[in-house]
Coordinates of C-alpha atoms in Angstrom, one line a residue:
M1 CA -21.4 30.7 -12.8
T2 CA -18.7 31.4 -10.3
R3 CA -20.7 29.6 -7.5
R4 CA -21.4 26.7 -9.8
T5 CA -17.8 26.3 -10.7
A6 CA -16.8 26.5 -6.9
A7 CA -19.4 23.7 -6.3
E8 CA -18.2 21.5 -9.0
N9 CA -14.6 21.9 -7.9
L10 CA -15.6 20.0 -4.7
T11 CA -15.7 16.8 -6.6
R12 CA -13.8 17.4 -9.7
V13 CA -10.5 15.8 -8.4
L14 CA -10.3 13.6 -5.4
Y15 CA -7.6 14.6 -2.9
P16 CA -6.6 18.0 -4.6
N17 CA -3.1 19.2 -4.3
D18 CA -2.8 20.7 -0.9
T19 CA 0.7 22.3 -1.1
K20 CA -0.9 25.7 -1.2
E21 CA -3.4 27.4 1.0
D22 CA -6.2 27.3 -1.7
G23 CA -5.6 23.6 -2.1
K24 CA -5.8 23.0 1.7
R25 CA -9.1 24.8 1.8
L26 CA -10.5 22.8 -1.1
R27 CA -9.4 19.5 0.4
L28 CA -11.0 20.4 3.7
R29 CA -14.2 21.4 2.0
Q30 CA -14.2 18.1 -0.2
Q31 CA -13.7 15.9 2.9
Y32 CA -16.5 17.7 4.8
F33 CA -18.8 17.5 1.8
L34 CA -18.3 13.8 1.2
C35 CA -18.6 12.9 4.8
S36 CA -21.7 15.0 5.5
A37 CA -23.5 13.8 2.3
S38 CA -22.8 10.2 3.3
L39 CA -23.9 10.6 6.9
Q40 CA -27.1 12.6 5.9
D41 CA -28.0 9.8 3.5
L42 CA -27.4 7.2 6.1
L43 CA -29.5 9.0 8.8
R44 CA -32.3 9.7 6.4
R45 CA -32.6 6.0 5.5
Y46 CA -32.3 4.8 9.1
L47 CA -34.8 7.2 10.6
R48 CA -37.5 6.5 8.1
T49 CA -37.5 2.8 9.3
P50 CA -40.2 2.1 11.9
G51 CA -39.0 1.9 15.5
C52 CA -35.6 3.4 14.7
A53 CA -34.4 6.2 16.9
P54 CA -31.1 8.2 16.9
E55 CA -30.0 6.7 20.3
K56 CA -30.4 3.1 18.9
L57 CA -28.0 3.7 15.9
G58 CA -25.3 1.8 17.5
T59 CA -27.4 -1.4 17.3
A60 CA -27.9 -1.1 13.5
V61 CA -25.0 0.9 12.0
V62 CA -21.2 0.6 11.9
I63 CA -19.1 3.3 10.1
Q64 CA -15.6 2.1 9.3
L65 CA -13.3 5.1 8.7
N66 CA -10.7 4.4 6.0
D67 CA -7.6 6.3 7.4
T68 CA -7.8 9.8 8.6
H69 CA -9.4 11.5 5.5
P70 CA -13.1 10.8 6.6
V71 CA -12.5 11.4 10.3
L72 CA -14.4 14.7 10.0
A73 CA -17.4 12.4 9.9
I74 CA -17.2 12.1 13.7
P75 CA -17.9 15.7 14.6
E76 CA -20.4 16.0 11.7
F77 CA -22.2 12.9 12.9
I78 CA -22.4 14.3 16.3
R79 CA -23.6 17.6 14.9
L80 CA -26.3 15.9 13.0
L81 CA -27.4 14.0 16.3
L82 CA -27.7 17.3 18.1
K83 CA -30.1 18.5 15.4
Q84 CA -32.1 15.4 16.3
G85 CA -32.3 16.7 19.8
M86 CA -29.7 14.6 21.6
T87 CA -27.3 16.1 24.2
L88 CA -23.6 16.3 23.3
E89 CA -22.7 13.6 25.8
A90 CA -25.4 11.2 24.4
A91 CA -24.4 11.9 20.8
L92 CA -20.7 11.2 21.7
G93 CA -21.8 7.9 23.3
V94 CA -23.6 6.9 20.1
A95 CA -20.5 7.9 18.0
K96 CA -18.4 5.6 20.1
E97 CA -20.8 2.7 19.3
V98 CA -20.9 3.4 15.7
F99 CA -17.5 4.4 14.4
C100 CA -14.4 2.2 13.9
Y101 CA -11.1 3.2 12.4
T102 CA -8.7 1.4 10.1
N103 CA -5.1 2.8 10.0
H104 CA -3.2 1.8 6.7
T105 CA 0.0 3.7 7.3
V106 CA 2.9 4.3 9.6
M107 CA 3.8 7.6 7.7
P108 CA 3.2 10.5 10.1
E109 CA 2.4 12.8 7.1
A110 CA -0.5 10.6 6.2
M111 CA -2.1 11.0 9.6
E112 CA -3.7 14.3 8.9
S113 CA -4.0 17.3 11.2
W114 CA -5.9 20.5 10.5
D115 CA -5.2 24.1 11.8
L116 CA -8.1 25.1 14.1
A117 CA -8.2 28.6 12.6
L118 CA -8.6 27.2 9.1
L119 CA -11.4 24.9 10.4
A120 CA -13.0 27.8 12.0
S121 CA -12.9 30.0 8.9
E122 CA -14.3 27.2 6.7
L123 CA -16.4 25.1 9.2
P124 CA -17.2 27.2 12.2
E125 CA -19.9 25.0 13.7
I126 CA -17.5 21.9 13.4
A127 CA -14.6 24.0 15.0
R128 CA -16.8 25.0 17.9
L129 CA -18.0 21.3 18.4
L130 CA -14.3 20.0 18.3
C131 CA -13.5 22.5 21.2
Q132 CA -16.5 21.2 23.1
L133 CA -15.3 17.6 22.5
D134 CA -11.9 18.4 23.7
D135 CA -13.5 19.5 27.1
L136 CA -15.2 16.0 27.1
F137 CA -12.0 14.2 26.3
C138 CA -10.1 15.9 29.1
A139 CA -12.8 15.1 31.6
E140 CA -12.9 11.4 30.4
M141 CA -9.1 11.0 30.8
Q142 CA -9.2 12.5 34.3
A143 CA -12.1 10.2 35.3
L144 CA -10.0 7.3 33.8
G145 CA -7.1 8.2 36.2
A146 CA -4.8 8.3 33.1
E147 CA -1.3 9.8 33.6
E148 CA -1.7 13.5 32.6
R149 CA 1.6 13.6 30.6
L150 CA 0.4 10.5 28.6
W151 CA -3.0 11.8 27.6
H152 CA -1.8 15.2 26.8
R153 CA 0.5 13.7 24.1
V154 CA -2.6 12.3 22.3
R155 CA -5.1 15.0 23.0
P156 CA -6.9 15.4 19.7
L157 CA -6.9 19.2 20.1
R158 CA -3.4 20.5 21.0
D159 CA -1.2 23.3 19.9
G160 CA -3.9 25.0 17.9
R161 CA -4.4 21.8 15.6
I162 CA -7.0 19.0 15.5
Y163 CA -5.1 15.7 15.1
M164 CA -7.4 13.3 13.2
A165 CA -5.8 10.0 14.0
D166 CA -6.0 10.9 17.7
L167 CA -9.6 11.9 17.4
A168 CA -10.4 8.6 15.7
C169 CA -8.5 6.6 18.3
W170 CA -10.4 8.3 21.1
V171 CA -14.0 8.0 19.6
C172 CA -13.8 4.8 17.6
G173 CA -14.7 1.4 19.4
Y174 CA -11.9 -0.4 17.5
V175 CA -8.7 0.6 15.8
N176 CA -7.2 -1.9 13.5
G177 CA -4.0 -2.3 11.5
V178 CA -3.9 -4.2 8.2
A179 CA -1.1 -6.7 8.7
A180 CA 0.4 -8.4 11.7
L181 CA 3.8 -6.6 11.5
H182 CA 2.0 -3.3 10.9
T183 CA -0.3 -3.7 13.9
E184 CA 2.6 -4.5 16.1
I185 CA 4.4 -1.3 15.0
L186 CA 1.2 0.7 15.7
R187 CA 1.1 -0.7 19.2
R188 CA 4.7 -0.3 19.9
R189 CA 5.4 3.0 18.2
V190 CA 2.8 4.9 16.2
L191 CA 0.0 4.6 18.6
R192 CA 1.8 3.5 21.7
D193 CA 0.2 5.9 24.0
W194 CA -3.3 4.7 22.8
A195 CA -2.3 1.1 23.3
Q196 CA -1.5 2.1 27.0
L197 CA -4.8 4.0 27.5
Y198 CA -7.0 1.3 25.9
P199 CA -5.0 -2.0 25.7
D200 CA -7.9 -3.9 24.0
K201 CA -8.7 -1.4 21.4
I202 CA -6.0 -2.0 18.7
L203 CA -6.5 -5.2 16.6
N204 CA -5.1 -6.7 13.5
R205 CA -7.2 -7.5 10.4
T206 CA -4.8 -8.4 7.5
N207 CA -5.8 -7.0 4.2
G208 CA -7.4 -9.2 1.5
I209 CA -8.0 -9.2 -2.3
T210 CA -10.9 -10.6 -4.3
Q211 CA -10.0 -13.7 -6.3
R212 CA -13.1 -13.0 -8.4
R213 CA -11.5 -10.0 -10.0
F214 CA -7.8 -10.7 -9.6
L215 CA -7.9 -14.2 -10.8
A216 CA -11.1 -15.5 -12.1
L217 CA -11.7 -12.4 -14.2
C218 CA -8.3 -11.2 -15.2
N219 CA -6.5 -14.5 -15.7
P220 CA -8.9 -16.8 -17.6
S221 CA -6.3 -19.3 -18.7
L222 CA -5.0 -20.0 -15.1
S223 CA -8.4 -20.0 -13.8
A224 CA -9.3 -22.8 -16.3
L225 CA -6.4 -24.7 -15.2
L226 CA -7.2 -24.5 -11.5
T227 CA -10.8 -25.4 -12.1
H228 CA -9.8 -28.4 -14.2
R229 CA -7.4 -29.7 -11.5
L230 CA -9.7 -29.1 -8.6
G231 CA -12.8 -30.4 -10.5
S232 CA -15.0 -27.5 -9.5
K233 CA -15.2 -23.7 -9.4
N234 CA -15.6 -23.8 -5.6
W235 CA -12.2 -21.9 -5.3
I236 CA -14.0 -18.7 -6.6
T237 CA -15.9 -18.4 -3.2
N238 CA -13.4 -20.4 -1.1
L239 CA -9.9 -19.6 -1.9
F240 CA -8.5 -22.0 0.7
Q241 CA -9.4 -24.7 -2.0
L242 CA -6.1 -23.9 -3.7
E243 CA -4.2 -25.5 -0.8
K244 CA -5.3 -28.9 -2.4
L245 CA -3.1 -28.1 -5.5
K246 CA 0.2 -28.1 -3.6
P247 CA 1.0 -31.7 -4.5
Y248 CA 1.0 -30.7 -8.1
A249 CA 4.2 -28.7 -7.4
N250 CA 6.1 -31.9 -8.2
N251 CA 4.1 -32.8 -11.3
G252 CA 6.0 -31.8 -14.5
E253 CA 2.9 -31.9 -16.7
V254 CA 0.9 -29.4 -14.4
L255 CA 3.9 -27.1 -14.1
A256 CA 4.3 -27.1 -17.9
A257 CA 0.6 -26.2 -18.3
F258 CA 1.1 -23.5 -15.6
C259 CA 4.1 -22.0 -17.5
E260 CA 2.0 -22.1 -20.7
T261 CA -0.6 -19.9 -19.0
K262 CA 2.1 -17.5 -18.0
K263 CA 3.3 -17.3 -21.6
E264 CA -0.2 -16.6 -22.9
N265 CA -0.7 -13.9 -20.4
K266 CA 2.7 -12.3 -21.5
R267 CA 1.6 -12.3 -25.1
R268 CA -1.8 -10.8 -24.1
L269 CA 0.2 -8.1 -22.1
A270 CA 2.4 -7.4 -25.1
R271 CA -0.6 -6.8 -27.3
W272 CA -2.2 -4.4 -24.7
M273 CA 1.1 -2.5 -24.2
E274 CA 1.5 -2.0 -28.0
G275 CA -1.8 -0.1 -27.8
Q276 CA -0.2 2.1 -25.0
G277 CA 2.8 2.8 -27.4
L278 CA 5.2 0.4 -25.5
Y279 CA 7.0 -2.6 -26.8
Y280 CA 7.4 -5.7 -24.7
D281 CA 8.9 -9.0 -25.7
P282 CA 6.8 -11.7 -24.1
A283 CA 9.8 -14.1 -24.2
R284 CA 11.4 -12.1 -21.5
M285 CA 11.3 -12.6 -17.7
L286 CA 8.8 -9.9 -16.3
D287 CA 9.9 -8.2 -13.0
V288 CA 7.3 -5.6 -11.9
Q289 CA 7.0 -2.9 -9.3
I290 CA 3.4 -1.6 -9.6
K291 CA 2.3 0.7 -6.9
R292 CA 2.0 4.3 -5.7
L293 CA 5.1 6.4 -6.1
H294 CA 6.5 7.3 -2.7
E295 CA 10.0 7.4 -1.2
Y296 CA 9.4 4.7 1.3
K297 CA 8.3 2.3 -1.5
R298 CA 11.8 2.7 -2.9
Q299 CA 11.4 2.8 -6.6
L300 CA 14.6 4.8 -6.4
L301 CA 16.4 1.6 -5.0
H302 CA 14.9 -0.3 -7.9
C303 CA 16.4 2.2 -10.4
L304 CA 19.8 1.9 -8.7
G305 CA 19.6 -1.8 -8.8
I306 CA 18.9 -1.8 -12.5
L307 CA 21.9 0.6 -13.1
A308 CA 24.1 -1.9 -11.0
L309 CA 23.1 -4.8 -13.3
T310 CA 23.6 -2.6 -16.4
F311 CA 27.2 -1.5 -15.5
Q312 CA 28.1 -5.0 -14.4
I313 CA 26.9 -6.4 -17.8
E314 CA 28.7 -3.6 -19.7
Q315 CA 32.0 -4.4 -17.7
G316 CA 31.7 -8.0 -18.3
E317 CA 31.2 -8.9 -14.7
I318 CA 27.8 -10.5 -15.5
T319 CA 28.0 -13.0 -18.3
E320 CA 24.8 -15.1 -17.9
F321 CA 21.5 -13.4 -17.3
A322 CA 18.0 -14.2 -18.4
P323 CA 16.6 -11.4 -20.6
T324 CA 14.3 -9.3 -18.3
T325 CA 11.9 -6.5 -18.6
F326 CA 11.7 -4.3 -15.4
L327 CA 8.2 -2.9 -15.6
F328 CA 7.1 0.1 -13.3
A329 CA 3.6 1.5 -13.1
A330 CA 2.8 4.3 -10.7
K331 CA 1.2 7.6 -10.1
A332 CA 2.8 10.4 -7.9
A333 CA 0.7 12.9 -5.9
P334 CA 0.4 16.3 -7.8
G335 CA 2.6 18.2 -5.2
Y336 CA 5.1 15.5 -4.6
A337 CA 8.1 16.8 -6.5
R338 CA 10.6 14.1 -5.6
A339 CA 8.2 11.4 -6.6
K340 CA 7.9 13.0 -10.0
A341 CA 11.7 13.2 -10.2
V342 CA 11.9 9.4 -9.7
I343 CA 9.5 8.8 -12.5
K344 CA 11.8 11.0 -14.7
L345 CA 14.7 8.8 -13.5
I346 CA 12.9 5.6 -14.4
H347 CA 12.5 7.0 -18.0
A348 CA 16.3 8.1 -18.0
V349 CA 17.5 4.7 -16.9
G350 CA 15.2 3.0 -19.5
D351 CA 16.7 5.4 -22.3
Y352 CA 20.3 4.5 -21.1
V353 CA 19.7 0.8 -21.1
A354 CA 18.1 0.9 -24.5
R355 CA 21.1 2.7 -26.0
S356 CA 23.7 0.2 -24.5
P357 CA 24.8 -2.3 -27.0
K358 CA 25.6 -4.7 -24.2
A359 CA 22.8 -4.2 -21.8
A360 CA 20.0 -3.7 -24.3
P361 CA 19.7 -7.5 -25.4
L362 CA 19.4 -8.6 -21.7
L363 CA 17.5 -5.7 -19.9
Q364 CA 14.6 -3.4 -20.7
V365 CA 12.9 -0.7 -18.5
L366 CA 9.3 0.2 -19.1
F367 CA 7.0 2.7 -17.4
V368 CA 3.2 2.3 -17.8
P369 CA 1.6 5.7 -17.3
D370 CA -1.7 6.3 -15.6
Y371 CA -1.7 3.2 -13.6
S372 CA -5.2 1.8 -12.9
V373 CA -7.1 -1.4 -12.1
T374 CA -7.4 -1.9 -15.9
A375 CA -3.6 -1.8 -16.3
A376 CA -3.1 -4.1 -13.2
E377 CA -5.5 -6.7 -14.7
R378 CA -3.2 -7.0 -17.7
I379 CA 0.2 -6.8 -15.9
I380 CA -0.4 -9.0 -12.8
P381 CA -1.3 -12.3 -14.6
A382 CA 2.0 -12.0 -16.7
A383 CA 4.4 -11.1 -13.9
D384 CA 7.1 -13.6 -12.8
V385 CA 8.7 -11.3 -10.0
S386 CA 6.8 -9.1 -7.6
E387 CA 9.0 -6.2 -6.3
Q388 CA 7.8 -5.4 -2.8
I389 CA 10.9 -3.4 -1.5
S390 CA 9.8 -0.8 0.9
T391 CA 12.0 -0.1 3.9
A392 CA 11.1 -2.5 6.7
G393 CA 8.6 -1.1 9.0
T394 CA 7.1 1.4 6.5
E395 CA 4.6 -0.6 4.4
A396 CA 1.5 -1.2 6.3
S397 CA 0.4 -4.2 4.3
G398 CA 0.1 -3.9 0.6
T399 CA -2.4 -5.7 -1.6
G400 CA -0.4 -5.7 -4.9
N401 CA 1.9 -8.3 -3.3
M402 CA -1.2 -10.6 -2.7
K403 CA -2.5 -10.1 -6.2
L404 CA 0.7 -11.0 -7.8
M405 CA 1.3 -14.0 -5.4
L406 CA -2.2 -15.3 -6.3
N407 CA -1.3 -15.2 -10.1
G408 CA 1.9 -17.1 -9.6
A409 CA 4.7 -14.5 -9.0
V410 CA 7.5 -14.9 -6.5
T411 CA 8.1 -12.0 -4.1
L412 CA 11.4 -10.2 -4.2
G413 CA 10.9 -8.0 -1.1
T414 CA 11.9 -6.9 2.3
Y415 CA 10.5 -8.4 5.5
D416 CA 7.7 -5.8 5.7
G417 CA 4.0 -5.5 5.7
A418 CA 2.1 -8.5 4.4
N419 CA 5.4 -9.8 2.9
V420 CA 5.9 -11.3 6.4
E421 CA 2.7 -13.2 6.1
I422 CA 3.3 -14.2 2.4
V423 CA 6.6 -15.8 3.5
A424 CA 4.9 -17.5 6.4
A425 CA 2.3 -19.0 4.1
A426 CA 4.4 -19.9 1.1
G427 CA 7.8 -20.4 2.7
E428 CA 10.8 -18.1 2.6
E429 CA 12.6 -20.8 0.4
N430 CA 10.0 -19.9 -2.3
N431 CA 10.5 -16.2 -2.2
Y432 CA 13.5 -13.7 -2.2
I433 CA 13.7 -11.7 1.0
F434 CA 16.5 -9.2 1.4
G435 CA 17.5 -6.2 3.5
A436 CA 17.6 -4.9 7.1
R437 CA 14.6 -6.1 9.3
V438 CA 12.5 -3.9 11.5
E439 CA 14.3 -5.1 14.6
D440 CA 17.7 -4.3 13.1
L441 CA 16.9 -0.7 11.8
D442 CA 16.9 1.2 15.0
A443 CA 20.4 -0.1 16.0
L444 CA 21.6 0.4 12.4
R445 CA 20.4 3.9 12.1
R446 CA 22.2 5.0 15.2
G447 CA 25.6 4.8 13.4
Y448 CA 24.3 5.0 9.9
D449 CA 26.6 6.7 7.5
P450 CA 25.5 6.7 3.8
K451 CA 28.5 8.6 2.7
A452 CA 30.7 5.9 4.1
L453 CA 28.8 3.4 2.0
Y454 CA 29.2 5.5 -1.0
R455 CA 33.0 5.9 -0.5
S456 CA 33.6 2.2 0.1
D457 CA 31.4 0.6 -2.6
P458 CA 32.6 1.3 -6.2
L459 CA 29.5 -0.1 -7.8
L460 CA 27.2 1.9 -5.6
R461 CA 29.3 5.0 -6.3
Q462 CA 29.1 4.5 -10.0
C463 CA 25.3 4.1 -9.8
L464 CA 24.9 7.3 -7.8
D465 CA 27.4 9.3 -9.8
A466 CA 25.4 8.3 -12.9
L467 CA 22.7 10.7 -11.6
T468 CA 24.9 13.7 -11.9
D469 CA 27.9 13.0 -14.2
G470 CA 26.0 13.1 -17.5
T471 CA 25.3 9.4 -17.8
L472 CA 21.6 10.2 -17.2
S473 CA 19.8 13.4 -18.3
D474 CA 17.3 15.1 -16.2
S475 CA 16.9 17.8 -18.9
G476 CA 18.6 20.4 -16.8
T477 CA 16.0 20.4 -14.0
G478 CA 18.5 19.4 -11.3
C479 CA 16.0 16.9 -9.9
F480 CA 18.5 14.0 -10.1
A481 CA 21.1 16.0 -8.1
D482 CA 18.3 16.4 -5.4
L483 CA 17.7 12.7 -5.4
K484 CA 21.5 12.0 -4.9
R485 CA 21.6 14.7 -2.3
S486 CA 18.7 13.2 -0.4
L487 CA 20.7 10.0 -0.1
L488 CA 23.9 11.4 1.1
E489 CA 23.2 14.7 2.8
P490 CA 21.2 15.4 5.9
E491 CA 17.9 17.1 5.1
A492 CA 16.1 19.7 7.3
D493 CA 15.5 17.3 10.1
G494 CA 19.2 16.1 10.1
V495 CA 18.5 12.7 8.5
A496 CA 20.2 11.5 5.3
D497 CA 18.9 8.5 3.3
R498 CA 15.8 8.3 5.6
Y499 CA 14.6 5.0 3.9
F500 CA 18.0 3.2 4.1
V501 CA 18.3 2.9 0.3
L502 CA 22.1 2.7 0.3
G503 CA 22.0 0.4 3.4
D504 CA 20.0 -2.2 1.5
F505 CA 21.7 -1.7 -1.9
Q506 CA 24.2 -4.6 -1.8
S507 CA 21.6 -7.1 -0.4
Y508 CA 19.0 -5.9 -3.0
V509 CA 21.4 -6.4 -6.1
H510 CA 22.4 -9.8 -4.6
A511 CA 18.7 -10.8 -4.5
K512 CA 18.1 -9.6 -7.9
L513 CA 21.0 -11.8 -9.4
Q514 CA 19.7 -14.7 -7.3
V515 CA 16.1 -14.6 -8.6
N516 CA 17.4 -14.2 -12.2
G517 CA 19.9 -17.0 -11.9
D518 CA 17.2 -19.3 -10.5
Y519 CA 14.9 -18.5 -13.4
L520 CA 17.7 -18.9 -15.9
R521 CA 19.2 -22.2 -14.6
S522 CA 16.1 -24.1 -13.8
P523 CA 12.7 -22.8 -15.2
M524 CA 10.8 -25.7 -13.8
A525 CA 12.1 -25.2 -10.2
F526 CA 11.3 -21.5 -10.4
A527 CA 7.8 -22.4 -11.7
R528 CA 7.5 -24.7 -8.7
K529 CA 8.1 -21.7 -6.4
C530 CA 5.5 -19.7 -8.3
W531 CA 3.0 -22.5 -8.1
L532 CA 3.4 -22.9 -4.4
N533 CA 3.0 -19.1 -3.9
M534 CA -0.3 -19.3 -5.8
C535 CA -1.5 -22.3 -3.8
S536 CA -0.8 -20.6 -0.5
A537 CA -2.8 -17.3 -1.3
G538 CA -6.1 -18.6 0.3
V539 CA -5.4 -16.7 3.5
F540 CA -5.3 -13.4 1.6
S541 CA -8.8 -13.6 0.2
A542 CA -10.9 -10.5 1.1
D543 CA -13.6 -13.1 2.0
R544 CA -11.5 -14.0 5.0
T545 CA -10.8 -10.3 5.9
I546 CA -14.5 -9.4 5.6
E547 CA -15.5 -12.3 7.7
E548 CA -13.1 -11.2 10.5
Y549 CA -14.5 -7.6 10.3
A550 CA -18.1 -8.9 10.4
N551 CA -17.5 -11.2 13.3
E552 CA -15.3 -9.1 15.5
I553 CA -15.7 -5.5 14.7
W554 CA -19.1 -4.9 12.9
R555 CA -20.9 -7.6 14.9
I556 CA -23.1 -8.7 11.9
N557 CA -24.0 -12.2 10.8
P558 CA -23.3 -13.3 7.2
V559 CA -26.0 -14.3 4.7
E560 CA -25.1 -17.9 3.6
L561 CA -24.8 -18.4 -0.2
P562 CA -24.6 -21.8 -1.9
E563 CA -21.2 -22.8 -3.4
Y564 CA -20.9 -23.1 -7.1
A565 CA -22.5 -26.2 -8.4
E566 CA -20.0 -28.8 -9.7
N567 CA -21.3 -28.4 -13.3
E568 CA -21.2 -24.8 -13.5

């Protein structure tokens, strides 16, 4: 029974909490198990095909590694080829033909490394193999004539640890980022040494989304309007067809019909949320931030922004404001205490707003728990504003921003990730961009003093003090004091307010007021911005993304399918 329980634990929870030793071991076993099972299945099916041999795998198979979690597949693949009778050098050569690596992050903590002693205790054969691969890496770098100081910095096995991103960058034929800005940051900063060693290896392939799920399926009323105006359903397989609808941005009848679909989706969302025990008034503007909970995504800034609006309304400084629901949906990693504190803060801000006689008629804060694709399919079609407010240079790409754009929401965001490409496609005048840009942040950080901002800005000070002066309750946990301290006091590495929350605060509040004012003063002009965003979303179709991977990385040819018939 004990062995059975241990075996079931391998797949009971994906990405188990690894803050403790037992969790680290379970996560390592899980990664290895999933990688090995997939590779063994792949090899079994490949080798039973007549004429197929292990050394020919590179002509028939590409394995795309999604971040560093599956990079254990590289040594396991080589191990399996060794069992087929290949030499280590030959197996490594095949691995270099087969593997490619997509990087989705610039966060150092997301680029895994494993203690070699831990690997040796759990996966001794893999640990020995990694040491042998390290010898081959050193020999290859010497033969390449690379500067020793350079390649020692990216040596996959160093300081008693195996660095998975470096292992992937060495073995994989291509390494790609997932947005133009993200890829540029990889080349200039995160993977700079690899870009010097292999200048042509790092490519960009901007993420994409499927319009079949995130428009045709989840937004039937808007889909019907698009099909009617285009005269066919061809947009379902060719999203660039939406470009043809841009002239309707000046057609009052079409914009009115578009607004009606948004109202219908809000009513549908309200009914669904009632089943979740939440009340949403569909007459309100809907401003959403729906994404994983992480400090760099700055749900904390969003909370401070809502507090700023609340206090300004209460003090009579804001007299005109379109009633708005600010909707959060997120999950926090099990061991991420600060992210959980932000969820508690969202609820506390919501409770305070609901009790405020002046703010409650104009503001509402909701948190949708257990965020999932099912929840996204209800929220995205109803949204008016898409909050994409990560610190510039930290968001790799994002796909929620694309889904919301496709369903006719404007982006309120930083110049980061795929927001850059959204603005390029739909126009900055049709979105709301705020905050410091990547090129500004290095200079700003050199003299950055969040305490000086706190002392000089009364509104910011009031918002931050609300976390600890009894305005908001953290039920005596002290977690709100920790949030405040993280913004004002240097942490262990000497950095305070790592994600520039206070630095972007004024710009963010101004942008929130601007988007609300535009919505209030001219609903049709605001609808025009939304319509133009939707019509410009063709470039973000996953069809385009996959075609680029197929043509330039996987080297496979597409199977042509007929477009939808006109009468379907």
